[in-house]
């Protein structure tokens, strides 16, 4: 094959994978494979002197968000990448540099003029993006106003935390491969309220332009924060020799492997502190040579042999997991790696027992099969569910063509795994020491079919103590954690039930208005009227829409969801079986007075009299008022001890005519 033809195939493969990655479709190849193929293409281009017009080495991968297209004022070029710290040291030229997270989301360019937000545009292909200003209010971290009155352009990453991603999957029952896919899909929506429910967060990573002369990258990031935006975490290396760079990268790598960073990252970004110097480099392809450098972790690989494929419960799918001869990777012993789905197994060409394959820990965390050295036998896809025995079926995604295996039994415990995880979480029943992996194991053993079964695990303590990886101490700890969690607050119980659209805030609002048993009674009561033809309301769901809708912050959709859940026979039976095994407590939320009745407060800045905002909030609610996080037309007062500050909240309050009072004034007016 001629080298140009070889390059053509490589370019097509890389571009197809990038298009899928940036637009929320199924994974065509792993990051590891993409980087390897990209490096091979670069080497061929250097050898032949040929660069194809659509080569990814010469173009910025694009997101294809639908909407009004707009040309960027400043091109959003991509960064050169390396996995070698010596290359970073050479690039740094002994000049002070900054290191920050390379967040794995979608880049948004945010512009302000005269202190007001004027537009939000996706990165697109680096030169032309999509205007999504209408969604700005639904994305946390994008302020409506800032202190600076000039022209300000800030580039940042729109991300979703792992926690919010998992909660969304639980509450929505939708299926996304990872947080980035969810973020990508969210920005295509038109309903602002729907986007808001997904908890997208915009984290600025560079100040592109300001009328002010700020020549230090660090000072430019400070400027971002002085204007009310929370910039990406960062650290300065004043003397960037190889040893210092290695020390700092080791420290940040530990944050990744210890799951300290709540957001998905796929590397680190290095920038000169001397901002003026960073702008003097040339542009090679679509990379500015001094604008920054991306560091990606060098994944350590190992060759091993497949023992068997374990088909494991994983939310709505039955997922293949490769179990292989244990190998040492990144200082730990690895013997299992998820294969995601049938399409991934077919793409890799994985066979049966004895298949030799290469595995890595992607980004130092996730075990992953990256290549099959030699396949033995064929992949055996089960025709019955390994948990409940019901027939399985293969589903093919209409958008990505991805093949996944599913159990046909809607009540299969395997489909409740993520719900069980939320049930035992700290925000739920707070049963310490029972992880999702542990729950999955107990589900596969047939010990957990419903929530009440988790409390019945005490009957299996002897068996648990004999399981691999447990032992007597682990079994005793599980028993003690379960016994401790037999007394639970009503708010935690309601949240733990995994009612769609019912998060912590909704639970609190419901239980402020009613006792838990009243909620169940109201939700399951029969309507006292018979709908007639042509009635405004439909016969079933309609009544549920209005039972709790009058509670502030609930509305028809959430009300209907609560009623629908408790009217499902299986759900009601599950609830009744559970409450027989636990003791439920509930705070009396009846207001003690009426000094704040009907008033809404927003608090900003430090407090002097009250210990913290929660204490102040508790007092306001005890007097019939409420405290919210943002200022709107319905806000009665903004409490700020610095009443003359030019903060974003003060400016918004003045625009709306909302009174700004100090803490002392609040106490004088409303007591303490």
XYZ file of C-alpha atoms in Angstrom:
672
model
C 0.000 0.000 0.000
C 1.360 3.422 -0.910
C 2.037 5.734 2.003
C -0.399 8.362 0.753
C -3.181 5.759 0.569
C -2.221 4.564 4.059
C -2.436 8.158 5.309
C -5.859 8.549 3.653
C -7.203 5.565 5.600
C -5.686 6.830 8.847
C -7.199 10.312 8.366
C -10.651 8.874 7.624
C -10.519 6.629 10.676
C -9.334 9.418 12.985
C -11.916 11.899 11.694
C -14.764 9.407 12.096
C -13.689 8.700 15.683
C -13.350 12.418 16.471
C -16.769 13.183 14.986
C -18.357 10.523 17.183
C -16.463 11.709 20.273
C -17.291 15.414 19.911
C -20.949 14.898 19.099
C -22.087 12.484 21.791
C -22.104 9.291 19.711
C -20.740 5.848 20.534
C -17.008 5.358 20.948
C -15.305 4.166 17.763
C -11.854 3.886 19.325
C -10.293 4.521 22.718
C -8.266 7.657 23.508
C -5.228 5.409 23.666
C -5.829 4.079 20.142
C -6.616 7.557 18.772
C -3.388 8.999 20.199
C -1.337 6.110 18.802
C -2.850 6.428 15.324
C -2.516 10.229 15.428
C 1.195 9.934 16.293
C 1.714 7.415 13.477
C 0.017 9.808 11.039
C 2.212 12.706 12.186
C 5.318 10.574 11.684
C 4.216 9.654 8.128
C 3.457 13.303 7.340
C 6.920 14.294 8.515
C 8.516 11.477 6.522
C 6.646 12.173 3.265
C 6.141 15.917 3.532
C 2.470 15.348 2.648
C -0.381 16.654 4.831
C -3.898 15.875 3.572
C -6.306 18.797 3.668
C -8.664 17.145 6.184
C -5.917 15.637 8.349
C -6.655 16.008 12.094
C -3.065 17.249 12.493
C -4.137 20.268 10.433
C -7.673 20.831 11.729
C -9.557 21.341 14.974
C -12.073 18.598 15.789
C -15.528 20.158 15.692
C -18.724 19.863 17.674
C -21.742 20.081 15.382
C -24.217 21.679 17.791
C -27.282 22.754 15.855
C -28.272 26.419 15.805
C -27.209 29.843 14.562
C -23.565 29.792 13.451
C -21.226 32.593 14.419
C -17.602 33.366 13.621
C -15.285 33.634 16.615
C -13.683 36.995 17.281
C -10.543 35.097 18.353
C -9.862 31.662 16.834
C -10.026 28.797 19.345
C -6.946 26.846 18.254
C -6.075 23.412 19.635
C -2.981 22.671 21.720
C 0.014 20.554 20.800
C 0.083 17.379 22.926
C 2.806 15.361 24.600
C 3.205 12.491 27.045
C 6.826 13.339 27.896
C 7.744 15.755 30.689
C 11.137 16.428 29.091
C 9.298 17.946 26.109
C 7.369 20.200 28.497
C 10.607 21.303 30.163
C 12.168 22.065 26.794
C 9.080 24.002 25.703
C 9.028 26.001 28.966
C 12.482 27.482 28.233
C 13.047 28.044 31.979
C 10.177 30.549 32.027
C 7.547 30.317 34.818
C 4.592 28.190 33.715
C 1.123 27.359 34.989
C -0.412 23.900 35.115
C -4.208 23.319 35.162
C -6.745 20.579 34.424
C -7.529 19.650 30.825
C -11.247 19.260 31.500
C -13.166 16.800 29.328
C -16.264 18.683 28.215
C -17.273 21.193 25.543
C -15.509 24.523 25.139
C -17.734 27.619 25.322
C -16.626 31.171 24.544
C -18.396 33.740 26.740
C -18.399 37.473 25.917
C -19.265 40.464 28.123
C -19.700 44.111 27.154
C -20.208 47.027 29.535
C -20.490 44.556 32.418
C -23.239 42.461 30.841
C -23.276 39.035 29.208
C -23.705 39.471 25.458
C -23.164 36.010 23.962
C -22.171 32.393 24.508
C -20.798 30.454 21.531
C -19.604 26.837 21.258
C -16.095 26.198 19.992
C -17.318 24.526 16.795
C -14.345 24.045 14.484
C -12.301 26.727 16.220
C -13.304 29.451 13.773
C -17.100 29.148 13.607
C -19.290 27.972 16.477
C -22.973 27.868 17.459
C -24.613 30.687 19.423
C -26.292 29.206 22.528
C -26.760 32.433 24.514
C -30.375 31.412 25.193
C -29.067 28.556 27.373
C -26.702 30.710 29.469
C -29.041 30.909 32.470
C -29.218 27.105 32.590
C -25.434 26.661 32.838
C -23.895 27.189 36.268
C -20.880 29.483 36.362
C -21.899 31.909 33.581
C -22.803 35.223 35.270
C -25.276 37.685 33.778
C -23.153 40.629 34.909
C -19.505 41.261 35.855
C -17.599 44.177 37.422
C -15.496 44.998 34.371
C -17.201 47.511 32.080
C -15.013 46.844 29.040
C -15.015 44.171 26.336
C -14.221 40.782 27.948
C -13.919 37.381 26.244
C -13.438 34.254 28.363
C -13.000 30.684 27.180
C -14.027 27.820 29.451
C -15.152 24.198 29.541
C -18.771 23.122 30.000
C -18.670 19.948 32.117
C -20.834 17.705 34.273
C -19.475 16.199 37.485
C -19.422 12.431 37.905
C -21.889 12.758 40.796
C -24.388 14.847 38.809
C -23.959 12.520 35.835
C -24.815 9.448 37.900
C -27.754 11.225 39.575
C -29.125 12.274 36.182
C -28.997 8.698 34.899
C -30.889 7.582 37.986
C -33.584 10.252 37.906
C -34.088 10.375 34.132
C -33.651 6.679 33.256
C -31.769 7.839 30.126
C -28.594 6.186 28.874
C -25.408 8.170 28.188
C -21.920 6.665 27.943
C -20.132 9.350 29.988
C -20.490 12.913 31.359
C -19.096 14.445 28.173
C -21.771 12.771 26.042
C -24.459 14.094 28.386
C -23.003 17.622 28.240
C -22.868 17.451 24.445
C -26.455 16.226 24.183
C -27.695 18.833 26.669
C -26.511 21.772 24.571
C -28.728 20.643 21.685
C -31.876 21.088 23.783
C -34.121 24.125 23.396
C -35.890 24.001 26.783
C -33.857 26.012 29.303
C -35.495 24.294 32.289
C -34.632 20.860 30.911
C -30.985 21.887 30.487
C -30.928 23.318 34.022
C -31.884 19.929 35.476
C -28.656 18.455 34.089
C -26.382 20.633 36.270
C -23.939 21.727 33.587
C -21.035 23.771 34.949
C -18.920 26.228 32.976
C -15.340 26.489 34.262
C -13.210 29.266 32.699
C -9.695 28.219 31.697
C -8.347 31.310 29.922
C -8.993 35.037 29.562
C -8.961 35.554 25.803
C -9.377 39.336 25.793
C -9.822 42.321 28.083
C -9.396 46.052 27.496
C -7.135 46.110 30.542
C -3.427 45.414 30.127
C -2.697 42.255 32.116
C 0.527 40.566 31.073
C 0.628 37.650 33.556
C -1.429 34.499 32.899
C -1.883 34.087 36.647
C -3.113 37.671 36.982
C -5.480 37.121 34.050
C -6.987 34.159 35.891
C -7.292 36.354 39.007
C -9.142 38.898 36.842
C -11.636 36.175 35.901
C -12.291 35.387 39.567
C -12.472 39.060 40.569
C -15.356 39.276 38.109
C -17.347 36.583 39.875
C -16.328 33.521 37.843
C -14.653 30.438 39.347
C -11.649 29.613 37.165
C -10.053 26.206 36.685
C -7.785 24.868 39.433
C -4.160 25.785 38.715
C -0.606 25.791 40.070
C 2.467 27.826 39.144
C 5.889 26.240 38.537
C 8.381 29.106 38.813
C 11.411 26.997 37.884
C 10.161 24.462 35.316
C 13.016 21.980 35.199
C 12.242 18.296 34.626
C 12.358 17.434 38.332
C 9.966 20.228 39.370
C 7.585 19.445 36.518
C 7.609 15.747 37.413
C 6.936 16.526 41.092
C 3.934 18.724 40.313
C 2.519 16.326 37.709
C 2.898 13.438 40.183
C 0.894 15.449 42.717
C -1.863 16.183 40.197
C -1.848 12.574 39.008
C -2.524 11.530 42.597
C -5.589 13.811 42.573
C -6.864 11.933 39.521
C -6.199 8.436 40.851
C -7.720 9.390 44.226
C -10.835 10.815 42.526
C -10.283 14.208 44.185
C -11.233 16.080 41.011
C -15.053 15.890 40.700
C -15.021 16.473 36.937
C -13.782 14.259 34.089
C -10.291 15.234 32.899
C -8.138 13.838 30.106
C -4.828 15.487 30.903
C -3.232 18.740 32.012
C -2.709 22.100 30.297
C 0.561 24.032 30.529
C 0.736 27.804 29.851
C 3.424 30.471 30.110
C 2.917 32.995 32.900
C 4.302 35.625 30.516
C 1.124 36.130 28.506
C 2.699 38.534 26.001
C 5.418 35.995 25.205
C 2.804 33.255 24.723
C 1.219 35.294 21.935
C 4.466 35.630 19.926
C 4.668 32.053 18.637
C 3.791 30.922 15.156
C 0.742 28.907 14.087
C 1.516 25.441 12.755
C -1.585 23.814 11.256
C -4.194 24.660 13.910
C -1.752 24.826 16.855
C -0.297 28.071 18.236
C 3.212 27.002 19.232
C 3.431 29.093 22.436
C -0.225 29.451 23.401
C -0.088 26.327 25.546
C 0.795 22.639 25.710
C -1.407 19.679 26.613
C 0.084 16.874 28.699
C -1.585 13.452 28.516
C -0.644 10.593 30.785
C 1.483 7.830 29.278
C -0.674 4.759 29.742
C 1.270 1.717 30.903
C 0.126 -1.412 29.052
C 0.482 -5.104 29.837
C -0.089 -8.318 27.879
C -2.378 -10.869 29.522
C -4.697 -13.793 28.715
C -8.474 -13.811 28.926
C -9.955 -16.312 31.383
C -13.619 -15.641 30.656
C -16.216 -12.965 29.880
C -18.477 -12.162 32.808
C -21.844 -10.699 31.848
C -22.640 -8.335 34.677
C -25.643 -6.276 35.734
C -25.106 -2.614 34.873
C -28.244 -0.467 35.075
C -30.271 -0.938 31.892
C -27.778 -3.200 30.105
C -26.010 -6.500 30.644
C -22.380 -5.529 30.171
C -19.441 -7.775 29.256
C -16.466 -7.691 31.633
C -13.153 -9.280 30.706
C -11.670 -11.381 33.520
C -8.011 -12.131 32.825
C -4.734 -13.299 34.326
C -3.820 -10.607 36.919
C -1.215 -8.007 35.828
C 0.497 -5.085 37.605
C -0.495 -1.644 36.238
C 0.233 1.761 37.789
C 1.227 0.093 41.061
C -1.939 -1.982 41.456
C -3.036 -5.501 40.503
C -5.643 -5.528 37.738
C -7.639 -8.586 36.689
C -10.920 -7.190 35.326
C -11.843 -4.601 32.672
C -15.224 -3.520 31.343
C -15.766 -4.142 27.624
C -18.738 -1.711 27.601
C -20.961 -3.410 25.029
C -21.176 -5.956 22.204
C -19.983 -3.432 19.615
C -16.775 -2.853 21.571
C -16.191 -6.630 21.788
C -16.691 -6.928 18.019
C -14.492 -3.912 17.311
C -11.664 -5.394 19.364
C -12.223 -8.880 17.930
C -12.274 -10.500 21.353
C -12.787 -14.256 21.531
C -12.968 -16.778 24.352
C -10.682 -18.246 27.017
C -6.988 -17.959 26.137
C -7.344 -14.836 23.983
C -4.187 -12.724 24.479
C -4.757 -8.999 24.840
C -3.215 -5.705 25.921
C -4.745 -3.795 28.842
C -4.120 -0.330 30.329
C -5.498 1.901 33.096
C -6.844 4.784 31.016
C -5.942 8.169 32.555
C -4.432 6.203 35.445
C -7.895 5.086 36.609
C -10.028 2.845 34.411
C -8.840 -0.647 33.353
C -9.387 -0.992 29.597
C -8.688 -3.599 26.912
C -7.016 -1.734 24.047
C -5.868 -4.427 21.633
C -6.263 -8.146 20.918
C -2.938 -9.808 20.183
C -4.433 -13.186 19.261
C -8.060 -14.241 19.486
C -8.985 -17.774 20.565
C -12.494 -19.146 19.990
C -15.554 -16.924 19.649
C -17.479 -14.506 21.858
C -20.404 -16.264 23.525
C -23.313 -13.847 24.030
C -25.804 -15.170 26.622
C -29.397 -15.730 25.527
C -30.724 -15.547 29.092
C -30.135 -12.931 31.801
C -27.435 -14.077 34.268
C -29.407 -12.503 37.144
C -33.079 -13.394 36.634
C -32.957 -15.950 33.808
C -35.315 -14.061 31.491
C -34.551 -14.009 27.734
C -32.088 -11.372 26.514
C -32.239 -9.223 23.398
C -29.664 -7.222 21.441
C -30.592 -3.576 20.868
C -28.970 -1.357 18.225
C -28.872 2.403 18.828
C -30.514 4.384 16.010
C -28.045 7.281 16.385
C -24.716 5.493 16.866
C -25.367 1.900 15.751
C -23.999 0.607 19.073
C -25.095 -2.927 20.010
C -26.023 -3.532 23.657
C -27.443 -6.567 25.474
C -30.625 -6.179 27.521
C -32.768 -8.309 29.807
C -36.415 -8.426 28.695
C -37.669 -8.556 32.314
C -38.632 -5.003 33.314
C -38.412 -5.956 37.013
C -34.976 -7.569 36.803
C -32.880 -6.531 39.847
C -29.953 -5.899 37.507
C -31.813 -2.879 36.135
C -32.046 -1.381 39.601
C -28.295 -1.286 40.341
C -27.900 2.490 40.154
C -31.068 2.897 42.192
C -29.654 0.597 44.868
C -26.488 2.714 44.868
C -28.452 5.892 45.540
C -30.497 4.040 48.158
C -27.414 3.260 50.291
C -25.633 6.595 49.593
C -24.931 9.234 52.256
C -27.758 11.369 50.917
C -30.009 8.309 50.973
C -30.157 5.717 53.762
C -26.453 6.266 54.538
C -25.460 2.593 54.771
C -21.690 2.894 54.910
C -19.399 0.302 53.344
C -21.763 -1.039 50.674
C -20.430 0.082 47.291
C -22.029 -0.315 43.872
C -19.643 -3.197 43.158
C -20.709 -4.901 46.401
C -24.387 -4.424 45.569
C -23.817 -5.849 42.073
C -22.206 -8.917 43.618
C -25.063 -9.455 46.051
C -27.614 -8.949 43.244
C -25.870 -11.589 41.148
C -25.920 -13.925 44.163
C -29.688 -13.422 44.412
C -29.576 -11.759 47.837
C -30.926 -8.365 46.719
C -34.113 -7.985 44.701
C -35.705 -4.962 46.415
C -34.720 -2.223 48.879
C -35.847 -4.207 51.941
C -33.412 -6.993 50.994
C -30.491 -4.694 51.807
C -31.677 -4.694 55.434
C -32.046 -8.477 55.246
C -28.350 -8.866 54.341
C -27.721 -9.400 58.064
C -29.097 -12.909 57.447
C -26.154 -13.568 55.068
C -23.314 -12.301 57.279
C -21.695 -15.721 57.599
C -21.803 -16.242 53.826
C -20.459 -12.714 53.181
C -17.468 -13.389 55.453
C -16.424 -16.307 53.214
C -16.583 -14.362 49.919
C -13.347 -13.432 48.158
C -12.267 -9.916 49.122
C -14.457 -9.699 52.236
C -13.604 -11.632 55.379
C -15.175 -11.548 58.831
C -14.292 -7.920 59.605
C -15.931 -6.644 56.397
C -19.031 -8.733 57.091
C -19.315 -7.375 60.644
C -18.873 -3.798 59.392
C -21.707 -4.296 56.896
C -23.972 -5.632 59.642
C -23.179 -2.689 61.928
C -23.768 -0.179 59.123
C -27.168 -1.726 58.331
C -28.208 -1.744 62.008
C -27.134 1.900 62.354
C -29.242 2.850 59.322
C -32.481 1.329 60.622
C -33.419 4.769 61.972
C -33.624 7.254 59.119
C -34.910 10.769 58.488
C -37.959 10.969 56.214
C -36.175 13.279 53.765
C -33.370 10.749 53.258
C -35.863 7.916 52.822
C -37.908 9.810 50.238
C -34.743 10.657 48.283
C -33.526 7.034 48.527
C -36.687 5.748 46.816
C -35.395 7.037 43.445
C -38.649 8.659 42.371
C -38.035 10.256 38.939
C -37.564 14.065 39.077
C -37.494 13.962 42.884
C -34.084 15.153 44.054
C -33.077 16.432 47.477
C -34.639 19.862 47.023
C -37.987 18.404 45.942
C -37.926 16.005 48.920
C -37.371 18.900 51.295
C -40.189 20.954 49.761
C -42.630 18.036 49.905
C -41.790 17.222 53.520
C -41.989 20.861 54.557
C -45.602 20.828 53.417
C -46.606 17.311 54.553
C -45.622 14.420 56.773
C -44.308 11.407 54.845
C -47.365 9.267 55.585
C -49.566 12.154 54.381
C -47.621 12.248 51.083
C -48.224 8.527 50.569
C -51.893 8.867 51.521
C -52.473 11.849 49.214
C -50.624 10.191 46.340
C -52.601 6.938 46.560
C -56.050 8.345 47.300
C -58.729 7.801 44.684
C -60.067 10.930 42.947
C -63.390 12.143 44.329
C -64.756 12.893 40.872
C -65.248 11.124 37.586
C -63.724 12.953 34.587
C -66.187 13.544 31.782
C -65.512 13.598 28.076
C -64.044 16.908 27.012
C -62.800 17.668 30.548
C -59.627 19.723 30.723
C -57.942 16.918 32.653
C -57.160 13.428 31.380
C -58.553 10.616 33.561
C -55.360 9.283 35.194
C -52.113 11.272 35.371
C -54.004 14.541 35.409
C -55.120 14.330 39.023
C -51.545 13.649 40.105
C -50.350 16.789 38.391
C -52.261 18.942 40.870
C -52.054 17.112 44.216
C -48.656 18.612 45.146
C -48.341 21.269 42.421
C -49.297 24.122 44.749
C -46.145 23.544 46.831
C -43.517 26.133 45.924
C -40.936 24.648 43.530
C -42.860 21.441 42.733
C -45.194 22.068 39.796
C -47.373 19.644 37.794
C -44.595 17.461 36.336
C -42.927 16.611 39.650
C -46.280 16.224 41.368
C -47.424 13.736 38.739
C -44.172 11.803 39.080
C -44.662 11.342 42.843
C -48.274 10.236 42.388
C -47.386 7.926 39.509
C -44.612 6.261 41.528
C -46.751 5.499 44.589
C -49.640 4.272 42.428
C -47.453 1.637 40.812
C -48.240 -1.657 42.591
C -44.631 -2.839 42.571
C -43.349 0.463 43.952
C -45.964 0.621 46.694
C -45.236 -2.975 47.701
C -41.507 -2.183 47.731
C -42.151 0.847 49.962
C -44.410 -1.040 52.383
C -41.935 -3.939 52.680
C -39.171 -1.452 53.488
C -40.945 0.639 56.127
C -41.677 -2.518 58.132
C -37.919 -2.876 58.761
C -36.975 0.721 59.635
C -37.832 3.577 61.987
C -38.674 6.897 60.310
C -38.116 10.285 61.942
C -39.231 13.665 60.606
C -38.511 17.178 61.816
C -41.440 19.433 62.558
C -41.137 22.103 59.870
C -44.088 24.153 61.054
C -42.942 27.806 61.282
C -42.453 29.007 64.867
C -43.407 32.558 63.928
C -44.389 34.788 61.017
C -41.773 37.574 61.034
C -40.530 36.573 57.545
C -43.796 35.195 56.206
C -44.118 35.507 52.437
C -40.632 36.979 52.016
C -37.718 35.629 49.942
C -34.106 36.393 50.905
C -30.771 35.998 49.133
C -27.521 36.084 51.162
C -24.054 36.945 49.868
C -20.687 37.596 51.522
C -19.525 36.804 55.062
C -21.805 36.727 58.115
C -20.948 38.177 61.529
C -23.870 37.324 63.814
C -24.984 33.968 62.472
C -22.471 31.101 62.436
C -23.146 30.340 58.782
C -25.764 30.659 56.081
C -27.495 27.440 57.130
C -28.182 28.909 60.577
C -29.614 32.069 59.013
C -31.634 30.014 56.546
C -33.055 27.910 59.375
C -34.186 31.058 61.207
C -35.787 32.574 58.095
C -37.698 29.350 57.404
C -38.766 29.117 61.070
C -40.401 32.507 60.564
C -42.275 31.527 57.419
C -39.798 32.905 54.871
C -37.453 31.272 52.401
C -33.866 31.702 51.265
C -32.856 31.272 47.624
C -29.525 31.197 45.803
C -30.104 33.802 43.097
C -31.775 37.193 42.791
C -34.974 37.522 40.786
C -38.032 39.746 40.650
C -39.519 37.693 43.502
C -36.574 38.389 45.858
C -37.666 40.574 48.793
C -34.227 41.427 50.244
C -30.533 40.857 49.522
C -28.532 40.455 52.748
C -24.947 41.660 52.319
C -22.779 43.138 55.062
C -20.979 45.115 52.346
C -24.028 46.988 51.100
C -21.969 49.311 48.886
C -19.982 46.579 47.077
C -20.080 46.244 43.304
C -20.532 42.470 43.358
C -22.685 40.775 40.744
C -25.517 40.160 43.234
C -25.505 43.793 44.427
C -25.615 45.025 40.838
C -28.492 42.667 40.002
C -30.395 43.772 43.126
C -30.003 47.441 42.192
C -31.194 46.735 38.644
C -34.344 45.055 39.975
C -34.902 47.554 42.787
C -34.402 44.874 45.442
C -33.486 46.383 48.865
C -29.937 45.556 50.046
C -29.666 45.261 53.830
C -26.860 44.323 56.219
C -27.072 41.485 58.715
C -27.624 43.996 61.538
C -30.476 45.600 59.605
C -32.016 42.165 59.065
C -31.921 41.492 62.818
C -33.486 44.889 63.569
C -36.283 44.287 61.056
C -36.991 40.580 61.541
C -35.531 39.583 64.903
C -32.985 36.804 65.453
